[in-house]
Coordinates of C-alpha atoms in Angstrom, one line a residue:
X1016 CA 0.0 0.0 0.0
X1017 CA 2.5 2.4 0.8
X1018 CA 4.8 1.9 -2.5
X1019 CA 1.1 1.8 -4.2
X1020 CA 0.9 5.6 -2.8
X1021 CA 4.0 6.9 -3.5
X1022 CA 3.6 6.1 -6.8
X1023 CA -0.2 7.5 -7.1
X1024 CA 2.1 10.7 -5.3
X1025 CA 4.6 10.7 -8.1
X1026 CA 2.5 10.8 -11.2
X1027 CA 0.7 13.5 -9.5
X1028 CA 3.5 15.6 -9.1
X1029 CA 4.5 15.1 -12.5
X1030 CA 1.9 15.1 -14.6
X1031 CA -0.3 16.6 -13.2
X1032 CA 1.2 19.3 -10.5
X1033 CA -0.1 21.5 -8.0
X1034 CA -0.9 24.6 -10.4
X1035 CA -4.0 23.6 -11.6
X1036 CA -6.3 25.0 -14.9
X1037 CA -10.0 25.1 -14.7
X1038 CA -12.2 23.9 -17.4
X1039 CA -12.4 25.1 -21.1
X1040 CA -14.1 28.3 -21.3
X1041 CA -15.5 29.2 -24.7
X1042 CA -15.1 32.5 -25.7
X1043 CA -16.3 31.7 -29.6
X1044 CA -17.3 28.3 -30.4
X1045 CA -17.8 29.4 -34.5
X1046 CA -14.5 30.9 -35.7
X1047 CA -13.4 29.4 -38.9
X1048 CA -10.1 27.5 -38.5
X1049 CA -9.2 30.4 -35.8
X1050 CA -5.3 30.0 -36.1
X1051 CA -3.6 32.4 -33.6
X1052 CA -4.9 34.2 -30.4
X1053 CA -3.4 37.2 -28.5
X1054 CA -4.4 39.2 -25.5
X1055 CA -4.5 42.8 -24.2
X1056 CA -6.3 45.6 -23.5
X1057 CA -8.1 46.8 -26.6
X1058 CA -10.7 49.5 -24.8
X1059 CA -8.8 51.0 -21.8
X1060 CA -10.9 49.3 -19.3
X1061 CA -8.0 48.1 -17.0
X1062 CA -8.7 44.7 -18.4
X1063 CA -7.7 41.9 -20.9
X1064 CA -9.5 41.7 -23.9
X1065 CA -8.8 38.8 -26.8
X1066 CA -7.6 39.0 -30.2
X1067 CA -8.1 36.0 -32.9
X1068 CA -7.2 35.6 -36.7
X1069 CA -9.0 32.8 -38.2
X1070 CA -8.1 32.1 -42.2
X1071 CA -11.4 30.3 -42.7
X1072 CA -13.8 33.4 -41.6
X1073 CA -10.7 35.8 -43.1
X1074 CA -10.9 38.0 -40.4
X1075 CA -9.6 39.2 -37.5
X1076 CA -11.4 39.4 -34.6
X1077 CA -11.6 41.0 -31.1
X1078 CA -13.3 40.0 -28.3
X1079 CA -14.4 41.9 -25.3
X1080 CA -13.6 41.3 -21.4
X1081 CA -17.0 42.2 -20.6
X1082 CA -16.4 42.1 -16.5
X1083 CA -12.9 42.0 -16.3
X1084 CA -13.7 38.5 -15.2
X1085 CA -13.2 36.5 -18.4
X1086 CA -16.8 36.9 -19.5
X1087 CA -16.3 37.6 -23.2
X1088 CA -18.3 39.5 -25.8
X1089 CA -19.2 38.2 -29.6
X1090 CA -16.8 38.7 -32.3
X1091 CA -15.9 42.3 -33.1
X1092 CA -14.6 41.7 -37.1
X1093 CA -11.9 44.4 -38.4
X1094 CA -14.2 46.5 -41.0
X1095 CA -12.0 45.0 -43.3
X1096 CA -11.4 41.3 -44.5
X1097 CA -8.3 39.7 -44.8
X1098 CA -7.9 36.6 -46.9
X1099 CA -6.4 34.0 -45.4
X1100 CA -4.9 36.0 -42.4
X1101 CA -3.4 33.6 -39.6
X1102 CA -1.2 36.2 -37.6
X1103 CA -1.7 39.4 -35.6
X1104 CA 0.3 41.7 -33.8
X1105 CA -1.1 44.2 -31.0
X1106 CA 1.2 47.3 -30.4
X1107 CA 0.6 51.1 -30.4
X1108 CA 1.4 51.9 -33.9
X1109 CA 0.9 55.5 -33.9
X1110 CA 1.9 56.6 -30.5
X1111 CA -1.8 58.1 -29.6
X1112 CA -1.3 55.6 -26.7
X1113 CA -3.9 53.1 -27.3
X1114 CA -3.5 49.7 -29.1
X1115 CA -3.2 49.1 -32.7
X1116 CA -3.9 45.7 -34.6
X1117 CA -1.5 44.8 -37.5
X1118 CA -2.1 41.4 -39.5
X1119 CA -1.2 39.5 -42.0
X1120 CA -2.8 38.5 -46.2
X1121 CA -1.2 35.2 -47.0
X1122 CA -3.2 35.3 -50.2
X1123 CA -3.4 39.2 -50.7
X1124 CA 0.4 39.0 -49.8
X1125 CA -0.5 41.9 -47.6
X1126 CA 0.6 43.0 -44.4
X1127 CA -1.9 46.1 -42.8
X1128 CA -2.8 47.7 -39.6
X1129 CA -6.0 49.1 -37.9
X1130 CA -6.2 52.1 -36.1
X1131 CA -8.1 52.4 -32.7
X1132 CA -9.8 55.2 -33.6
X1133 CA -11.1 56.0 -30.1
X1134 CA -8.8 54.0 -27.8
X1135 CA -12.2 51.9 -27.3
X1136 CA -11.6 49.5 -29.3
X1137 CA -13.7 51.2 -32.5
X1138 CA -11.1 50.3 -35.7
X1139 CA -10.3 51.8 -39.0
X1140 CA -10.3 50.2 -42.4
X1141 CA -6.8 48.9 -43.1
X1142 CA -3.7 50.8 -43.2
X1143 CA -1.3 49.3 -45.9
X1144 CA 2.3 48.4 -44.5
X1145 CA 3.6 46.1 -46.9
X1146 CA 1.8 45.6 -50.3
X1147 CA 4.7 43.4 -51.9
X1148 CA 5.0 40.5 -49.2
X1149 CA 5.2 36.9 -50.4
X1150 CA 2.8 34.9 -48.3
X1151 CA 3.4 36.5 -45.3
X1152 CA 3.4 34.2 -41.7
X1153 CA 4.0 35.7 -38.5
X1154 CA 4.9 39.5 -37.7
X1155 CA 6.7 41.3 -34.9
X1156 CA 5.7 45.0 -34.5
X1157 CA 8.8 46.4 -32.1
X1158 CA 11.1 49.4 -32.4
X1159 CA 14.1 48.1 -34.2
X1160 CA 16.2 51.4 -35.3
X1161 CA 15.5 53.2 -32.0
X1162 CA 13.7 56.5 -33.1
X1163 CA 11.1 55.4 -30.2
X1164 CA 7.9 54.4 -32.7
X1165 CA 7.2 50.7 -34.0
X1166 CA 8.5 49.4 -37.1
X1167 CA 7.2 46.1 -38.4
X1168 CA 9.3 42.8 -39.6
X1169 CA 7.5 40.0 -41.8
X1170 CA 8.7 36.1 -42.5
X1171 CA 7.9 35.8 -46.1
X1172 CA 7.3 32.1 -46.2
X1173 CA 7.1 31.6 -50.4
X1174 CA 9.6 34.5 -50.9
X1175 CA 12.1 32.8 -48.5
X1176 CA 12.8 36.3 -46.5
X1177 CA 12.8 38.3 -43.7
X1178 CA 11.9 42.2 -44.3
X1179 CA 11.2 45.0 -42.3
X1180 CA 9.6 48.6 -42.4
X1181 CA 10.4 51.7 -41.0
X1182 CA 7.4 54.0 -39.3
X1183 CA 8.7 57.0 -40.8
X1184 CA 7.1 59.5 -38.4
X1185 CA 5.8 57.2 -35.8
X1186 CA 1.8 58.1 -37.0
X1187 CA 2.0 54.6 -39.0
X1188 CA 3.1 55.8 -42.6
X1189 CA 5.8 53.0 -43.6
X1190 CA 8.8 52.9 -45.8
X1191 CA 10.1 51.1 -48.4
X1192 CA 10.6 47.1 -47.6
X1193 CA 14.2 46.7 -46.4
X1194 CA 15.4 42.8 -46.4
X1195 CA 17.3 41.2 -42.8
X1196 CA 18.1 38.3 -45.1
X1197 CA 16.3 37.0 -48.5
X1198 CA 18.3 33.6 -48.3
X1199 CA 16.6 31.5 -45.9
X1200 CA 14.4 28.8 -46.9
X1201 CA 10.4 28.8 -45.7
X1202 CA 11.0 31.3 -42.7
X1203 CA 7.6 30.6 -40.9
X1204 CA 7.9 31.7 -37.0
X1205 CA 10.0 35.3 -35.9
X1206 CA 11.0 36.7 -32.5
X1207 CA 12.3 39.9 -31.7
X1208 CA 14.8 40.0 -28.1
X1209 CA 18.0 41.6 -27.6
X1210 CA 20.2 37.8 -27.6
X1211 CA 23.6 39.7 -27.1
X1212 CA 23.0 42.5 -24.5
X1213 CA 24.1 45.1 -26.7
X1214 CA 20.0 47.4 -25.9
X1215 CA 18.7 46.4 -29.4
X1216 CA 16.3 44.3 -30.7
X1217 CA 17.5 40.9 -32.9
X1218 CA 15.8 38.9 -34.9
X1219 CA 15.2 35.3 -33.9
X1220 CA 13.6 32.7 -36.8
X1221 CA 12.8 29.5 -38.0
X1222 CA 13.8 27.8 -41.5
X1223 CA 11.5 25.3 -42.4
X1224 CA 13.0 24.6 -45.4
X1225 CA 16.6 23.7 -44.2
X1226 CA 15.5 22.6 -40.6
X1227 CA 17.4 25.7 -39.0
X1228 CA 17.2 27.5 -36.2
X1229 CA 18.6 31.2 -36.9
X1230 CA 19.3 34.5 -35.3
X1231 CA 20.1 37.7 -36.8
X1232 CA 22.2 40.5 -35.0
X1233 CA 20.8 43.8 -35.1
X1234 CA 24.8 45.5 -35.4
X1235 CA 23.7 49.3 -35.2
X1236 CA 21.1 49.6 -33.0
X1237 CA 19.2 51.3 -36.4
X1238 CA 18.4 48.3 -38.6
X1239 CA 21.4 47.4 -40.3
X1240 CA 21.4 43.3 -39.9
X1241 CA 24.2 41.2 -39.4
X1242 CA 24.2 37.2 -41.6
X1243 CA 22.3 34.5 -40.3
X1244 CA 23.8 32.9 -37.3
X1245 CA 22.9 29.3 -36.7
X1246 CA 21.3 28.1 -33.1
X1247 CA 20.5 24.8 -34.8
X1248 CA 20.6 22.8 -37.9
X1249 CA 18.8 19.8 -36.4
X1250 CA 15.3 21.4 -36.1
X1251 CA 13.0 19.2 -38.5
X1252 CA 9.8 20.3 -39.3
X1253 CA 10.0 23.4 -36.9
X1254 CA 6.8 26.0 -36.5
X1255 CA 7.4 27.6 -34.0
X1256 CA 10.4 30.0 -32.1
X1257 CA 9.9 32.2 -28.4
X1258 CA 12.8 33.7 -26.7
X1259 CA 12.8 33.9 -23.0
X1260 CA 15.2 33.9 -19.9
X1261 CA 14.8 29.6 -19.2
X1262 CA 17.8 29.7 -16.6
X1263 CA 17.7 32.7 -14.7
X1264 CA 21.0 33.6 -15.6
X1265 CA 19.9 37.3 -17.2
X1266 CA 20.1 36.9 -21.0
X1267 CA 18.0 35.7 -23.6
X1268 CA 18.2 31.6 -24.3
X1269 CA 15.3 30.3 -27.2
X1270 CA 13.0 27.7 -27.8
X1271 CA 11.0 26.2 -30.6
X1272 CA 8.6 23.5 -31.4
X1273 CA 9.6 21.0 -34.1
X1274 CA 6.0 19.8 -35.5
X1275 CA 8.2 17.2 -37.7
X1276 CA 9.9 15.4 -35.0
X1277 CA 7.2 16.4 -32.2
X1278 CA 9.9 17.9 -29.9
X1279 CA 9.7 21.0 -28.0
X1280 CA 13.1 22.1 -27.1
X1281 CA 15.1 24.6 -25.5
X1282 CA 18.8 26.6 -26.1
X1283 CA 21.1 28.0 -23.5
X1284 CA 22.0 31.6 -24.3
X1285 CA 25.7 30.9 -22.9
X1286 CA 27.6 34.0 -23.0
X1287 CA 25.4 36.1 -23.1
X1288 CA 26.0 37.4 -26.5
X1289 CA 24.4 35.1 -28.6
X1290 CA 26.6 32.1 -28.3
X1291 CA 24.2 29.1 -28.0
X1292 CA 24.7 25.7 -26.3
X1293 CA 23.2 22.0 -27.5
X1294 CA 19.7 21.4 -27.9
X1295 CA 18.1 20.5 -24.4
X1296 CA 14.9 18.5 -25.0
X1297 CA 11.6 19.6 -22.8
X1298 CA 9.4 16.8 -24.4
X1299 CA 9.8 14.4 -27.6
X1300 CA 5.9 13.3 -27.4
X1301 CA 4.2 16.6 -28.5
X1302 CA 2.1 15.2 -31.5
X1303 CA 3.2 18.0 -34.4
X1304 CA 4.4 20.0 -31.9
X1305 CA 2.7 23.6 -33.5
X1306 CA 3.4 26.4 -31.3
X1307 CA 5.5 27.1 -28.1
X1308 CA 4.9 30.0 -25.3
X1309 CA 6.9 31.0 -22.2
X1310 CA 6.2 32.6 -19.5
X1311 CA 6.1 32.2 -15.4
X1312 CA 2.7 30.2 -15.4
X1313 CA 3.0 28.9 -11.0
X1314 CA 3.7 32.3 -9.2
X1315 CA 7.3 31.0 -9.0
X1316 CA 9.0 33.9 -10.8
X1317 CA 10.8 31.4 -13.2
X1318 CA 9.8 30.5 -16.6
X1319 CA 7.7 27.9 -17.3
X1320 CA 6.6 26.2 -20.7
X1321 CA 3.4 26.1 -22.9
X1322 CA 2.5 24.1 -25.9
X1323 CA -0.2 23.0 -28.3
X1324 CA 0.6 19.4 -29.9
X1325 CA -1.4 19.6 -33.1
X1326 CA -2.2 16.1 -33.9
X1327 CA -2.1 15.5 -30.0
X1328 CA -5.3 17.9 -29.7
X1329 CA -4.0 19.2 -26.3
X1330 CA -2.6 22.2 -24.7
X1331 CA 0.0 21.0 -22.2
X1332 CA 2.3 22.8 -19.8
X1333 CA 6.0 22.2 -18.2
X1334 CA 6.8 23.2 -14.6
X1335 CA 10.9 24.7 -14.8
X1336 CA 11.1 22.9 -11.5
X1337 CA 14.6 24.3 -10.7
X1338 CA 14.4 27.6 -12.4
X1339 CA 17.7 26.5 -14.3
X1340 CA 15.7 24.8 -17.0
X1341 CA 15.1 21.3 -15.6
X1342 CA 11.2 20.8 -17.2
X1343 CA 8.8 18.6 -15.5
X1344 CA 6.8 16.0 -17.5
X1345 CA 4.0 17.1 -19.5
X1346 CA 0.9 18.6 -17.7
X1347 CA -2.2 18.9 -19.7
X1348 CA -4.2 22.1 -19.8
X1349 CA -6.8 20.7 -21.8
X1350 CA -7.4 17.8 -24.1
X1351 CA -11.0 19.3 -25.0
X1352 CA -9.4 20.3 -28.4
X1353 CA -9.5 19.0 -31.9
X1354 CA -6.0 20.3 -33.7
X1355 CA -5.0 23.0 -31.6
X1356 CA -3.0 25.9 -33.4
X1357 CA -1.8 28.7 -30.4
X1358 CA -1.6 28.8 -27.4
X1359 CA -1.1 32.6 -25.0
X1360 CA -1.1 33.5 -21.5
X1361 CA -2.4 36.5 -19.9
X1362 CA -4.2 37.4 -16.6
X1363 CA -8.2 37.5 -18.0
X1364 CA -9.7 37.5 -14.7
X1365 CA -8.1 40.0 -12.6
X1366 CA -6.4 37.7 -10.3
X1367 CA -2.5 38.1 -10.7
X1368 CA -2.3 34.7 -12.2
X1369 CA -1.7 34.2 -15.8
X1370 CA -4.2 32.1 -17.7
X1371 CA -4.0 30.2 -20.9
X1372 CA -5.8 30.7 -23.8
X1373 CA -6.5 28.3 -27.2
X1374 CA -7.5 28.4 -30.8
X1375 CA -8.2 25.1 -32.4
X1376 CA -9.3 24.8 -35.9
X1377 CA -11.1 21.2 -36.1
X1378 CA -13.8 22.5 -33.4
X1379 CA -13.9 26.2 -34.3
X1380 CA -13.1 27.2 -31.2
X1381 CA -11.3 29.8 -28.9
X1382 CA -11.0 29.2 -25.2
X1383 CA -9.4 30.1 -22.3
X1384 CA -8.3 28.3 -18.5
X1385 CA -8.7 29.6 -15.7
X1386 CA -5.3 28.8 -13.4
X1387 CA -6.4 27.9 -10.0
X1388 CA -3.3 27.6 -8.1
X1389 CA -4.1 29.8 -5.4
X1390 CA -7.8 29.7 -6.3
X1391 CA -8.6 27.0 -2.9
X1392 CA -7.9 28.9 0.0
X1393 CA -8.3 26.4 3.0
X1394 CA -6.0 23.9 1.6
X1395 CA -3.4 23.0 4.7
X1396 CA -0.3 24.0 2.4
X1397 CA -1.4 27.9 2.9
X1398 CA -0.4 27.2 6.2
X1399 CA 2.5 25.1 6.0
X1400 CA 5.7 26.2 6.1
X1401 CA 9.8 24.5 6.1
X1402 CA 12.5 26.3 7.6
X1403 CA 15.8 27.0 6.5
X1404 CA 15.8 26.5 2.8
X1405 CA 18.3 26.8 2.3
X1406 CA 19.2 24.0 4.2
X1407 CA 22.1 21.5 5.6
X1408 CA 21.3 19.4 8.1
X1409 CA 17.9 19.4 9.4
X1410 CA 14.9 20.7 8.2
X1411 CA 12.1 21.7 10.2
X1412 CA 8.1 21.4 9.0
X1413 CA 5.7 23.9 10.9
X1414 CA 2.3 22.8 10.0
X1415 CA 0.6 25.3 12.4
X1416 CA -0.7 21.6 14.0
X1417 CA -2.8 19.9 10.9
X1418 CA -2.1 16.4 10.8
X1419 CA 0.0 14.8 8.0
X1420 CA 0.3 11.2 7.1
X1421 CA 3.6 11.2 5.4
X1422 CA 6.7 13.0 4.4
X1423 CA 8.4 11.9 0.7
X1424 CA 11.2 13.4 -0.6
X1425 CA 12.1 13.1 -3.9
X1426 CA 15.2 14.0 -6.0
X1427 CA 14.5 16.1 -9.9
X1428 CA 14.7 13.1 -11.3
X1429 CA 11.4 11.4 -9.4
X1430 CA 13.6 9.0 -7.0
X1431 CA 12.4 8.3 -3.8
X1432 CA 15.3 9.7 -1.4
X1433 CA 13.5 9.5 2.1
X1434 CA 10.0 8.5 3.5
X1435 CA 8.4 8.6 7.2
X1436 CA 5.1 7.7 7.9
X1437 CA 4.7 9.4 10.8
X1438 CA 4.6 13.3 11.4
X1439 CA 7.7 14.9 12.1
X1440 CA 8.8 18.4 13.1
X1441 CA 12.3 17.8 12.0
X1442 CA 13.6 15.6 9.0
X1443 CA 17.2 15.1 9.0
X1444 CA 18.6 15.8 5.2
X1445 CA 22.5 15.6 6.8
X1446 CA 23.5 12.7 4.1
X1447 CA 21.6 13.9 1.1
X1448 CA 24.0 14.9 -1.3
X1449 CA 23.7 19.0 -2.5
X1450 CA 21.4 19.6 -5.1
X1451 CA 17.5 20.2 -5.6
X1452 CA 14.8 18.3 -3.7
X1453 CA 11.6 17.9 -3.4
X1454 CA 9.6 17.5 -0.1
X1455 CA 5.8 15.9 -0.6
X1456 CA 3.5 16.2 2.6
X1457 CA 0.1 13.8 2.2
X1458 CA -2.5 15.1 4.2
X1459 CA -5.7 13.5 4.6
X1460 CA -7.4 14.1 0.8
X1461 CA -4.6 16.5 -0.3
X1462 CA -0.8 16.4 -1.0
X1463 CA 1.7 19.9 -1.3
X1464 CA 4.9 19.4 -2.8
X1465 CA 7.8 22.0 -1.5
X1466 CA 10.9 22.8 -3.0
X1467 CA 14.0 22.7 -1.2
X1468 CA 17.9 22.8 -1.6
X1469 CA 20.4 21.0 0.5
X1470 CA 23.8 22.4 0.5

């Protein structure tokens, strides 16, 4: 019985995890093959309102945070379609301090944006940046030559390049199309983050047609980009690039999502300038691994890591259990989805917690989760606490006197390091070699998980 409950213990910790989702919400249950969702405040309301495009309808949409709750409105459609649009980008675009919407014509070979006309979310028709794009995929709207307005950069999938233009006087009137590189092969997913500390913004992107993982340096601060520099050449089938600080070490590393090979994976930023380090695999069972998202999901201030696994139909989440980049085991978000495309995080119910949100185009649908991990205020772990962590010989468990069966603690790895069955105030840790640990209390119809390091 008792090795029947540890083990009961483990997969809970590691697939499933004490930073629970609530169920699918449905904020449109009709959008035609709805292909990427973003989040922010459209109407100046204080709270997070949603953003779709879907190539089926050949719009994009906007939703309303109705109550600042997660309560969404219908669809609000741009005035203006766009065939086959699949990516949007929110971002003030003419410094009147509200939020712009640029998008994307794959068909059209377009790339536009709409004006908030009243900071309430009321849009103009579009706004032509880019009339000569060759199927366009995803955008980045950022200030790349540091004249303080936002300049936009395309991945021309068919045209096999990567161009940008200038807002010439930061109301949203563009120049000429300017090229970061018209050499790489099927450039599908971009992402803009300074990689070498230098206060400019790079250029991060995928080659789908030579399985590469690129970066471009942005040398003067004003545009002018460096050749491609390789991350990895052993990326097949990749769709997806983010660019976040995994290890907590201050600079930039990357990930992507490798749909052909189903992985999502990670790369150490190493120096700090842009010098990257061997692939480190999160998960190799993300069926068509589509899209991958990073941010600090469990309140833990280190990064953890989203995905939606295409042919999986799932949206699935990985704990950075020692904020150096160790990933847990996949934790699914939901599984209520037939070919998920996107996946997003933002705080829709006012919170402080960052939710999930999904587009799926089998089902039509866009939907959000509600993370619960504080959301059950009388569990015993509110009132638990371990003392010293750090720790070296002994460390003491102050469970303001509720009752616990057992104490487990485990090493990152899953292994069973020590058990009592009894409650303790004091559990010596004096052999356990220095590292990360984990220490598992089961209560009577709950279990809390703790980390801890012995040094």
């Amino acid at each position: 019985m008792r090795k029947l409950k540890f083990l009961v213990l483990l997969i809970l910790h590691h697939t499933v995890g004490y930073s629970q989702f609530g169920e699918q919400q449905i904020i449109d249950g009709n959008a035609s093959a709805p292909f990427t969702i973003v989040a922010i405040d459209l109407d100046g309301d204080d709270d997070i309102d949603v953003v779709t495009a879907a190539y089926g309808d050949n719009e994009i949409t906007w939703h309303e945070n109705l109550d600042g709750q997660g309560a969404f409105s219908t669809a609000n459609p741009m005035p203006t379609q766009l065939q086959n649009s699949r990516f949007v980008a929110l971002t003030d675009i003419d410094n009147d301090g509200d939020i712009d919407i640029v998008g994307t014509s794959q068909s059209d070979n377009l790339v536009v944006w709409y004006e908030n006309l009243d900071g309430q979310g009321s849009f103009s028709s579009q706004h032509t940046i880019n009339n000569d794009a060759i199927s366009p995929r995803e955008i980045v709207a950022a200030d790349f030559d540091g004249d303080d307005d936002i300049d936009v950069v395309t991945a021309n999938r068919t045209g096999g390049s990567i161009t940008w233009n200038k807002n010439i006087e930061g109301t949203g009137n563009f120049g000429p199309t300017l090229f970061i590189s018209n050499t790489i092969s099927e450039p599908i997913s971009i992402v803009a983050r300074d990689l070498d500390n230098d206060n400019d913004l790079d250029i991060i992107a995928s080659s789908a047609g030579n399985q590469q993982f690129v970066w471009f340096e942005n040398l003067d601060g004003l545009g002018t980009f460096g050749g491609a520099q390789i991350i990895s050449t052993n990326s097949s089938g990749i769709t997806s690039v983010f660019a976040a600080d995994i290890d907590g070490d201050g600079d930039i590393d990357v990930l992507s999502a490798l749909g052909g090979s189903d992985i999502i994976d990670w790369f150490e930023n190493i120096d700090g300038q842009g010098t990257f380090g061997p692939q480190q695999i999160i998960s190799n069972s993300i069926e068509v691994a589509i899209k991958v998202y990073a941010t600090d999901l469990d309140g833990d201030t280190d990064i953890d890591v989203l995905a939606a696994a295409l042919a999986g139909d799932r949206i699935v989440w990985f704990e950075n259990l020692d904020g150096l980049g160790s990933f847990s085991n996949e934790q699914i978000i939901s599984s209520d989805t037939d070919n998920p495309t996107s996946v997003f995080a933002a705080d829709l119910d006012g919170d402080g917690l960052k939710d999930v949100l999904s587009t799926s185009i089998a089902d039509s649908k866009v939907a959000w989760y509600k993370n619960e991990i504080l959301s059950i205020k009388d569990h015993p772990f509110q009132k638990v606490n371990v003392y010293p962590n750090p720790v070296k010989n002994q460390i003491h468990i102050d469970s303001k006197g509720i009752h616990y069966d057992s104490a487990i603690v485990t090493d990152l790895l899953g292994n069973l390091i020590l058990m009592e069955n009894e409650q303790k105030e004091i559990l010596d840790v004096s052999l356990l070699k220095s590292g990360m640990y984990f220490l598992t209390l089961v209560f009577e119809d709950i279990s809390d998980t703790i980390k801890f390091i012995k040094y």
